[in-house]
Amino acid sequence: MTVIPSRAQEKINVVASFSILGDFANNVGGDRVNITTLVGPDSDVHVYTPAPTDAKKIADAKLVIINGLGLEGWLPRLVQSSGGKAATVTATNGIAPRKLGSDADPHAWQSVANARIYVANIRDALIAADQAGAPTYRANADTYLAKLDALDREVRDAVAQIPEPRRKVISSHDAFGYFAAAYGIAFIAPQGVSTESEPSARDIAAIITQIRRAKIPAVFLENISDPRLMRRISAETGARIGGTLVSDSLTAENGNAPTYIDMVRHNIRALTSALN
Ligand code: ZN
């Protein structure tokens, strides 16, 4: 058999603002893309301070993938200062934002149905940036979307096992609104949709009252947040610490959620074991 060597394929540089988008892009882009993630594992995308090297990464990129909905407030200035000519795709395009007062809730990825929209947007943006790769991007996206479909069913089956009155938890910041709306577990958080501001003493007192009144079984820590506040709430209310939820960032490769699919599975395992 004769092997015809293919011409070395030049990869296209893609920048993702944070790790969850990087994982989606990796699944769709495969070998054709070289992905750089700005906000790394276990780091907080709400309050990120760009490193001096980040502007260079954007300047070298053909495509920049962002979440939008106000998540990356630090990003527009960085893109501007990079002087790059990269196209930018907002991965939440087409998702109906959950509103909290005048703010949009940016955590749309916590619903797997929304993750499908992210992936479709990223696929289309990669095709626009690299048309020769269109068949690869379509095939990769189809494979990954099928996995997300199965994942969505897995979450629904898992939630169905939890007795209905126990489907309520406390998380550090309000990162699970889309998850709550999609799957029917109520989340209450002392901190708002961003981690930028600390909860007030009044917010915390209100949460403690609510936990007692509603007999909320468990409070959860988050991989991106300081655990002390939640430990205090747990001690004052007797609600047990149900574990750690992965909210806004994947973990490092050796952690329990290095990919989006791992993250959703980890969270649903933590929830079902604390609430059943
Ligand atoms: Zn968040």
CSV table of N, CA, C and O in Angstrom, one decimal, residues 34 39 43 74 82 136 159-160 164-165 182 213 236 249 254 256 275:
chain,number,residue,atom,x,y,z
A,34,ASN,N,-5.4,25.2,17.2
A,34,ASN,CA,-4.5,25.3,18.4
A,34,ASN,C,-5.1,26.3,19.3
A,34,ASN,O,-5.3,27.5,19.1
A,39,VAL,N,-8.4,32.3,30.8
A,39,VAL,CA,-8.6,32.0,32.3
A,39,VAL,C,-8.5,30.5,32.5
A,39,VAL,O,-9.3,29.8,32.0
A,43,SER,N,-9.9,28.8,38.0
A,43,SER,CA,-9.8,30.3,38.2
A,43,SER,C,-11.1,31.0,37.8
A,43,SER,O,-11.9,30.5,37.1
A,74,TRP,N,-13.6,42.3,31.3
A,74,TRP,CA,-12.2,42.7,31.1
A,74,TRP,C,-11.7,42.5,29.7
A,74,TRP,O,-10.7,42.9,29.3
A,82,SER,N,-4.9,44.6,21.8
A,82,SER,CA,-4.1,43.7,21.1
A,82,SER,C,-3.9,44.1,19.6
A,82,SER,O,-2.9,43.7,19.0
A,136,THR,N,-14.6,18.6,8.6
A,136,THR,CA,-14.1,18.1,9.9
A,136,THR,C,-14.9,18.7,11.1
A,136,THR,O,-15.3,18.0,12.0
A,159,VAL,N,-31.8,13.5,38.3
A,159,VAL,CA,-32.7,14.4,39.1
A,159,VAL,C,-34.0,13.7,39.5
A,159,VAL,O,-34.5,13.9,40.6
A,160,ALA,N,-34.5,12.9,38.6
A,160,ALA,CA,-35.8,12.2,38.8
A,160,ALA,C,-35.6,11.2,40.0
A,160,ALA,O,-36.7,10.9,40.6
A,164,GLU,N,-38.7,15.0,45.4
A,164,GLU,CA,-39.0,16.3,45.0
A,164,GLU,C,-38.8,17.4,46.1
A,164,GLU,O,-38.2,18.4,45.9
A,165,PRO,N,-39.3,17.1,47.4
A,165,PRO,CA,-39.1,18.2,48.4
A,165,PRO,C,-37.6,18.4,48.8
A,165,PRO,O,-37.3,19.4,49.4
A,182,ALA,N,-33.6,24.4,33.9
A,182,ALA,CA,-33.6,23.2,33.0
A,182,ALA,C,-34.0,21.9,33.7
A,182,ALA,O,-34.7,21.1,33.2
A,213,ARG,N,-36.0,27.8,57.3
A,213,ARG,CA,-37.5,27.8,57.0
A,213,ARG,C,-37.8,26.7,56.0
A,213,ARG,O,-38.8,26.0,56.1
A,236,GLU,N,-23.9,27.3,61.1
A,236,GLU,CA,-25.0,28.0,61.8
A,236,GLU,C,-26.4,27.3,61.5
A,236,GLU,O,-27.3,27.5,62.3
A,249,SER,N,-15.5,27.1,36.0
A,249,SER,CA,-14.2,26.7,35.5
A,249,SER,C,-14.0,25.2,35.6
A,249,SER,O,-14.4,24.6,36.5
A,254,ASN,N,-5.7,16.6,36.3
A,254,ASN,CA,-5.8,15.6,37.3
A,254,ASN,C,-6.9,15.8,38.3
A,254,ASN,O,-7.1,15.1,39.3
A,256,ASN,N,-11.3,16.6,39.2
A,256,ASN,CA,-12.5,15.7,39.0
A,256,ASN,C,-13.3,16.3,37.8
A,256,ASN,O,-14.3,15.6,37.5
A,275,LEU,N,-28.5,14.8,48.2
A,275,LEU,CA,-30.0,15.1,48.4
A,275,LEU,C,-30.8,13.8,48.5
A,275,LEU,O,-32.0,13.9,48.9
